[in-house]
Coordinates of C-alpha atoms and ligand atoms in Angstrom, one line a residue:
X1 CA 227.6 60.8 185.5
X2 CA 230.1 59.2 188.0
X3 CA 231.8 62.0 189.9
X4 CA 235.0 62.9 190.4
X5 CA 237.4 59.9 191.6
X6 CA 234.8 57.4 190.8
X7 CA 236.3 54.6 189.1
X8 CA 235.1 55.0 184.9
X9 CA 233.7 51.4 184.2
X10 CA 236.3 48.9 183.0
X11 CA 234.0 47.8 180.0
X12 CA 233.7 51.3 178.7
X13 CA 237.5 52.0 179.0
X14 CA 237.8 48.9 176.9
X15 CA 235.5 50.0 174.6
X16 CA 236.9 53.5 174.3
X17 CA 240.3 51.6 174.0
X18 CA 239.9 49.3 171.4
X19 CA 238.5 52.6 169.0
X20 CA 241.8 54.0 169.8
X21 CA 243.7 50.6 169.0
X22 CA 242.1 50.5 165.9
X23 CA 242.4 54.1 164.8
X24 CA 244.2 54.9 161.8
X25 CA 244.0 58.7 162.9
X26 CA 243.1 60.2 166.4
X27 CA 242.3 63.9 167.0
X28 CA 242.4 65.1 170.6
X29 CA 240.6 68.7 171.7
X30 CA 241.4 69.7 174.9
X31 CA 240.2 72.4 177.0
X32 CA 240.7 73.8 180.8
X33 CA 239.6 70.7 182.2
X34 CA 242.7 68.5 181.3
X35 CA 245.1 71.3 183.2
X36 CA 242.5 71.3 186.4
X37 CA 244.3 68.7 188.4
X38 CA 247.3 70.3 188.1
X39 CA 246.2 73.1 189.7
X40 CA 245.2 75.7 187.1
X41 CA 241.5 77.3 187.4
X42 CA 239.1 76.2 185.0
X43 CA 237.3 79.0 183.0
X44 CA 234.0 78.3 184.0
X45 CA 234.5 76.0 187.5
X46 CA 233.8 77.2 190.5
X47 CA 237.0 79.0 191.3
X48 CA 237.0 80.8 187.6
X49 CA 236.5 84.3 189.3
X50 CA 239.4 86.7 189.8
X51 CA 238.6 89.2 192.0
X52 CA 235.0 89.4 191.5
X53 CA 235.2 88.7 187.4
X54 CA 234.6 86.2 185.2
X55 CA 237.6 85.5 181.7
X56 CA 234.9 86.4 179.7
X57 CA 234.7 89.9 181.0
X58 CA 238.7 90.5 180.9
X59 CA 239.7 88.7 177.6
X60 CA 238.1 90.6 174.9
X61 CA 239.6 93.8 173.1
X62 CA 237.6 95.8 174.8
X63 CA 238.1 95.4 178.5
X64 CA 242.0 95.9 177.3
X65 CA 241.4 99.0 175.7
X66 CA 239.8 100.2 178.5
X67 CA 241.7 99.6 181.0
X68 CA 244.8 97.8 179.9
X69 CA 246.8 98.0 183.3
X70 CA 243.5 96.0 184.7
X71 CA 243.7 93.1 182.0
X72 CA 247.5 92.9 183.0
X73 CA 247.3 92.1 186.2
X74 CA 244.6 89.4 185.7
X75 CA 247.1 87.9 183.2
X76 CA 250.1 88.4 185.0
X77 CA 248.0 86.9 188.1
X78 CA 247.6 83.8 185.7
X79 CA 251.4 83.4 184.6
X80 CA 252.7 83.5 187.8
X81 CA 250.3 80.9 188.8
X82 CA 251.7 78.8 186.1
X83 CA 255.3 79.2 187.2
X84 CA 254.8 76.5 189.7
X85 CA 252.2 74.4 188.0
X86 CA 253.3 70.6 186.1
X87 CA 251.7 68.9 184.1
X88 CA 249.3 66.0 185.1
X89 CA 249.3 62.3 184.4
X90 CA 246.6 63.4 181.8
X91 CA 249.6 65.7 179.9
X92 CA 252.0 62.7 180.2
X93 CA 249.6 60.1 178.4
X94 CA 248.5 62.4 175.8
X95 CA 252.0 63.2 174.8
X96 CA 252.9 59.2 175.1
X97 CA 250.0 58.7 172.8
X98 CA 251.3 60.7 170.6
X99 CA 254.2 58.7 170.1
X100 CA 252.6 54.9 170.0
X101 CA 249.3 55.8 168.1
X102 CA 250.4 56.0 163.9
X103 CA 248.5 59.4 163.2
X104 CA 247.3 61.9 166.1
X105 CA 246.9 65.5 166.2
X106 CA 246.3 67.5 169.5
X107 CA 244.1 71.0 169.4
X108 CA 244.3 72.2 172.4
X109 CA 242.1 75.4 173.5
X110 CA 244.4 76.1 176.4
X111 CA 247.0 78.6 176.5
X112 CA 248.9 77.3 179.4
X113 CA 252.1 75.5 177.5
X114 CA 251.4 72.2 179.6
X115 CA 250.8 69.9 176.8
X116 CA 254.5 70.9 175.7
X117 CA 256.3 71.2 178.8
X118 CA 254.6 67.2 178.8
X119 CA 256.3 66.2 175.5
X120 CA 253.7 66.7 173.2
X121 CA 255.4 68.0 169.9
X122 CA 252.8 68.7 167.6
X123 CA 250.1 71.0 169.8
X124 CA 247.7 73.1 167.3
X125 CA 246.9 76.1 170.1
X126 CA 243.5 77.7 169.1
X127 CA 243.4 80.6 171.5
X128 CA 247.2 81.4 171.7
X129 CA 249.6 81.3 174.4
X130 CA 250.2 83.0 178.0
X131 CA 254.0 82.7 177.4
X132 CA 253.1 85.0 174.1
X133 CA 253.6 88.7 174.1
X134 CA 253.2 91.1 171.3
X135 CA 252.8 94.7 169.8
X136 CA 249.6 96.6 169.7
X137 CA 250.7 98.7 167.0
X138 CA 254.2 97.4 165.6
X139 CA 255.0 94.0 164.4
X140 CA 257.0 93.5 167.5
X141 CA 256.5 90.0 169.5
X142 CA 258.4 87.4 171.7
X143 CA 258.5 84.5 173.9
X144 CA 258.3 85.3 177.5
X145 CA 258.5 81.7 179.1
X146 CA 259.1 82.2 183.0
X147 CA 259.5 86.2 183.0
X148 CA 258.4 88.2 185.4
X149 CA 256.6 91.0 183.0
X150 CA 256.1 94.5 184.3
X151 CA 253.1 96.3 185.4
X152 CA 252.3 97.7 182.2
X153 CA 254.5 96.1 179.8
X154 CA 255.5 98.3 176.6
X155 CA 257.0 97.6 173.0
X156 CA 260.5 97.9 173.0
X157 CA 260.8 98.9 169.3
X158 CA 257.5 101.5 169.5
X159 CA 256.5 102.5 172.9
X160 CA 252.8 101.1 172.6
X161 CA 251.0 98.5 174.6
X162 CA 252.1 95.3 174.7
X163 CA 249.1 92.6 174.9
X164 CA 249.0 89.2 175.7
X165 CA 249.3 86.7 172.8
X166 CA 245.9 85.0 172.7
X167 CA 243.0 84.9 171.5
X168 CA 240.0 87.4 173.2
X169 CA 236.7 86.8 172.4
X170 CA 235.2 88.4 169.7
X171 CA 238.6 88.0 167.9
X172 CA 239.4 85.8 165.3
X173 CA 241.9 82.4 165.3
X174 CA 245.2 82.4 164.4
X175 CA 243.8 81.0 161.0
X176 CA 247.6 78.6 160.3
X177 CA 245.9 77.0 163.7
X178 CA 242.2 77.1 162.4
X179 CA 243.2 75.5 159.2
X180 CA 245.6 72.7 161.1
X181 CA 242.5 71.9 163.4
X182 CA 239.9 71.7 160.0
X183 CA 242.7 69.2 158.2
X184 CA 242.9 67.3 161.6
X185 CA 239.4 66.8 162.6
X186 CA 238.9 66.3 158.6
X187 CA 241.8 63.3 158.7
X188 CA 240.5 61.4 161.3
X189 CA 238.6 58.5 162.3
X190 CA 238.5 58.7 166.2
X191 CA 237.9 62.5 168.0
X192 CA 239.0 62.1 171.8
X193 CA 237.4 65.4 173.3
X194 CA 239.0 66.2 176.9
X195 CA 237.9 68.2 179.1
X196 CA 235.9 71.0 178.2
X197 CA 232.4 72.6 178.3
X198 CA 232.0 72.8 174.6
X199 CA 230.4 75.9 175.0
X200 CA 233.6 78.3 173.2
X201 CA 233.2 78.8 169.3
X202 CA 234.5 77.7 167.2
X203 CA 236.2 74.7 169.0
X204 CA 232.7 73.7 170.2
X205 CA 232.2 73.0 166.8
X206 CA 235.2 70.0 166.1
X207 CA 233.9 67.6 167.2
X208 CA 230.9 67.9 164.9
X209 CA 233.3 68.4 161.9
X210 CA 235.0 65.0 162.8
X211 CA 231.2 63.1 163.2
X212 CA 230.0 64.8 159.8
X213 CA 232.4 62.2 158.3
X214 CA 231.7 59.3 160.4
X215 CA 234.3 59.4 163.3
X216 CA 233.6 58.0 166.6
X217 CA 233.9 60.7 169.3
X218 CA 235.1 60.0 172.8
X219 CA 234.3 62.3 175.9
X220 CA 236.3 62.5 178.7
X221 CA 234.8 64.8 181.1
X222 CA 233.4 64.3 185.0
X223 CA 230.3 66.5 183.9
X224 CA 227.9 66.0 181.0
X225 CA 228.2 68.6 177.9
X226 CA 226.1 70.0 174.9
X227 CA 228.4 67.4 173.0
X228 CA 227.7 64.4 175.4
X229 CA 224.7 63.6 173.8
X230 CA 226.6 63.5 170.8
X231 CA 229.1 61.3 171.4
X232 CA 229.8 57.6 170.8
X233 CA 231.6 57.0 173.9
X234 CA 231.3 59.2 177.4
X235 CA 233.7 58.5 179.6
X236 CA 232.5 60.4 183.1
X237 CA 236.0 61.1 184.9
X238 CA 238.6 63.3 185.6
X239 CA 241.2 63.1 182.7
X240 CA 244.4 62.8 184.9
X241 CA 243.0 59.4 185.8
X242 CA 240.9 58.4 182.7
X243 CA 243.6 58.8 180.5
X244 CA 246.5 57.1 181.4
X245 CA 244.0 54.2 182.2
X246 CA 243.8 54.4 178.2
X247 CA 247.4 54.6 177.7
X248 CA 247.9 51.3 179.5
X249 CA 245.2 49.5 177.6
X250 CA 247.2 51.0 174.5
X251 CA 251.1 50.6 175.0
X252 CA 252.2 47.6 173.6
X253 CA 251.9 45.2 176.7
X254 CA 256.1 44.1 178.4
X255 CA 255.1 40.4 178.0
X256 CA 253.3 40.4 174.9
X257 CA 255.3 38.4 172.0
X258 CA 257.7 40.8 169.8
X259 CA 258.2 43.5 172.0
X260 CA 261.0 41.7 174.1
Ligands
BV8_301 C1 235.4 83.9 167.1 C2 242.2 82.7 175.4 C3 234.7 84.9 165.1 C4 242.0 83.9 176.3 C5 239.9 81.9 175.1 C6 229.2 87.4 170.6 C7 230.2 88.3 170.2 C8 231.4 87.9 169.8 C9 231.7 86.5 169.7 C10 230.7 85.7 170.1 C11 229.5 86.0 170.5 N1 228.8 84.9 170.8 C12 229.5 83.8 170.6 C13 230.7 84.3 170.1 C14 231.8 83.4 169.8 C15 232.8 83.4 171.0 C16 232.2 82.3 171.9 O1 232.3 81.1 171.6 N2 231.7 82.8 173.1 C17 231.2 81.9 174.1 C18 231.4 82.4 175.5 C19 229.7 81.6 173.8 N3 234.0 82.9 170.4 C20 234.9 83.8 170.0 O2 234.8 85.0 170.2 C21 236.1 83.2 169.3 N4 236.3 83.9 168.1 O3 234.4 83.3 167.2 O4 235.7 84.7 166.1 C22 233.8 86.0 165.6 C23 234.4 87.3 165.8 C24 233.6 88.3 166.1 C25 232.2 88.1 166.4 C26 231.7 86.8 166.2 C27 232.5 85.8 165.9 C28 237.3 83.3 170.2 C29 237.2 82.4 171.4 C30 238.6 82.3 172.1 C31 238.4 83.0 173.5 N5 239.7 82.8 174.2 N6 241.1 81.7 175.7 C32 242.4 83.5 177.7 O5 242.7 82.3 178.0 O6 242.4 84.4 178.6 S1 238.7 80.8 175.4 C33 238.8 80.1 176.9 O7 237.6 79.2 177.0 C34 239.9 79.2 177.2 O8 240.8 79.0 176.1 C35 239.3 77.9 177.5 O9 240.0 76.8 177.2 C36 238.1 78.0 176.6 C37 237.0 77.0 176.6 O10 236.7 76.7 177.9 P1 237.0 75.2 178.4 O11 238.3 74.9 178.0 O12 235.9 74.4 177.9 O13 237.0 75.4 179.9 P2 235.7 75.5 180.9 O14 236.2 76.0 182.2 O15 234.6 76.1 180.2 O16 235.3 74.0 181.1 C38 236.2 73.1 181.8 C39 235.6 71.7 181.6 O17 236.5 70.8 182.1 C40 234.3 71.5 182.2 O18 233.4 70.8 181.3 C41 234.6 70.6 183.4 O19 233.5 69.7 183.7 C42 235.8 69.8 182.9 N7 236.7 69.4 183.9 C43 236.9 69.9 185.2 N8 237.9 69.1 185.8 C44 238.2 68.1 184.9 C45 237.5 68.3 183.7 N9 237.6 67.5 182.7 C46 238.5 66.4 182.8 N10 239.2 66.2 183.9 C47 239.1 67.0 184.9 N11 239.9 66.8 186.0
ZN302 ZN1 255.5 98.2 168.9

């Protein structure tokens, strides 16, 4: 694999490219890796500890109902990280993809809100959304996009816990956003996979539901995967750089004919 900042090779970019071109319908999965370069930990990288822990010991029902104040700080640590965090040149392309390519659908497995605050418009989020709160016990929820949440954040309308709105492990997907991934990976002909260890069920799994019916699959990712040796097309680099390379082999070139 070519590390990080390595230049991807020209002839595979044109390769992975011209699938795109030619696409009638692109599916994108993202994961952690496409909001590393603008500054947000991965979940498995090197700096995925917080204070001695790993996500996987934090996000699941149970660490919460065990110690719920704990589980709050680690995600109010993460929010206020993300109240000084952009998206990357890898955000930007996808969401200028989004407009040029005729069908495309982005999953995303993140829960950061970058692909949004990038322009994306139609974002399928598997695992929720940091700027998400909601009721334990009530039906009680709301938006809290920039807030600076309390300690130990309660329901206004019942007094119970209030609990981050994504999705811990061991519990199940939002199934409006399972269902929109199956009909998307389902549609498509291309499957652009960015940025992520395809180790998480079920989004592991897309990119096998797209091949079952013949789609290419493209990799974008500075380390090999489980799906790597699956795919029709690796592309070993960071996305922030890989991607918009794509983009430009895509938008409709200034001096072509017809798009004076
Ligand atoms: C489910 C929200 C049915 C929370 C997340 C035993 C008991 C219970 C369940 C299971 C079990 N065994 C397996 C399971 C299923 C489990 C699972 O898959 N576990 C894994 C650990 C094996 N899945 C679930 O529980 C799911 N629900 O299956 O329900 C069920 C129910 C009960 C019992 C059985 C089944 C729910 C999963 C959702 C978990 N919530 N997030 C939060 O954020 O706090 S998942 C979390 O991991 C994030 O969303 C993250 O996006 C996701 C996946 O990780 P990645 O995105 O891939 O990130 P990672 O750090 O791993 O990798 C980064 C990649 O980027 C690397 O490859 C790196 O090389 C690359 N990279 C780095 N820099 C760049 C780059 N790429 C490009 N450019 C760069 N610059
Ligand atoms: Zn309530």
């Amino acid at each position: 694999m070519v590390r990080q900042g390595e230049l991807v090779d020209e002839q595979l970019l044109d390769q992975a490219a011209d699938r795109l071109r030619r696409a009638e319908h692109v599916c994108v999965l993202t994961g952690a890796g496409v909001s590393a370069e603008s500054g947000v930990p991965t979940f498995r990288g090197a700096h995925g500890l917080w204070k001695g822990f790993r996500a996987e010991q934090l996000a699941t029902p149970e660490a919460f109902a065990s110690d719920p104040p704990l589980v709050w700080k680690f995600y109010n640590w993460r929010r206020e990280l993300l109240a000084d965090v952009r998206p990357n040149p890898g955000h930007t392309a996808l969401a200028r993809m989004e407009t040029i390519l005729p069908r495309f659908d982005l999953i995303t497995q993140n829960v950061d809100g970058l692909h949004q605050a990038a322009g994306s418009r139609n974002v399928i989020e598997l695992h929720g959304n940091l700027w998400h709160v909601r009721c334990v016990a009530c039906s009680y929820q709301r938006q809290v996009v920039g807030e600076k949440l309390p300690a130990e954040p309660r329901c206004p309308h019942c007094g119970d816990w209030l609990r981050p709105g994504v999705v811990w492990f061991g519990e199940l997907l939002p199934t409006d956003a399972l269902d929109a991934a199956r009909r998307a990976t389902d549609a498509c002909d291309v499957m652009l996979v960015v940025g992520t260890s395809a180790v998480v069920q079920p989004a592991a799994l897309m990119a096998d539901w797209a091949r079952q019916h013949g789609a290419a699959v493209i990799e974008i990712n500075p380390e090999a995967t489980p799906l790597s040796s699956r795919a029709t097309i690796c592309l070993p680099g960071a996305s922030g750089q890989v991607l918009p390379r794509l983009l430009d082999r895509l938008q409709p070139r200034a001096d072509s004919p017809g798009t004076g």
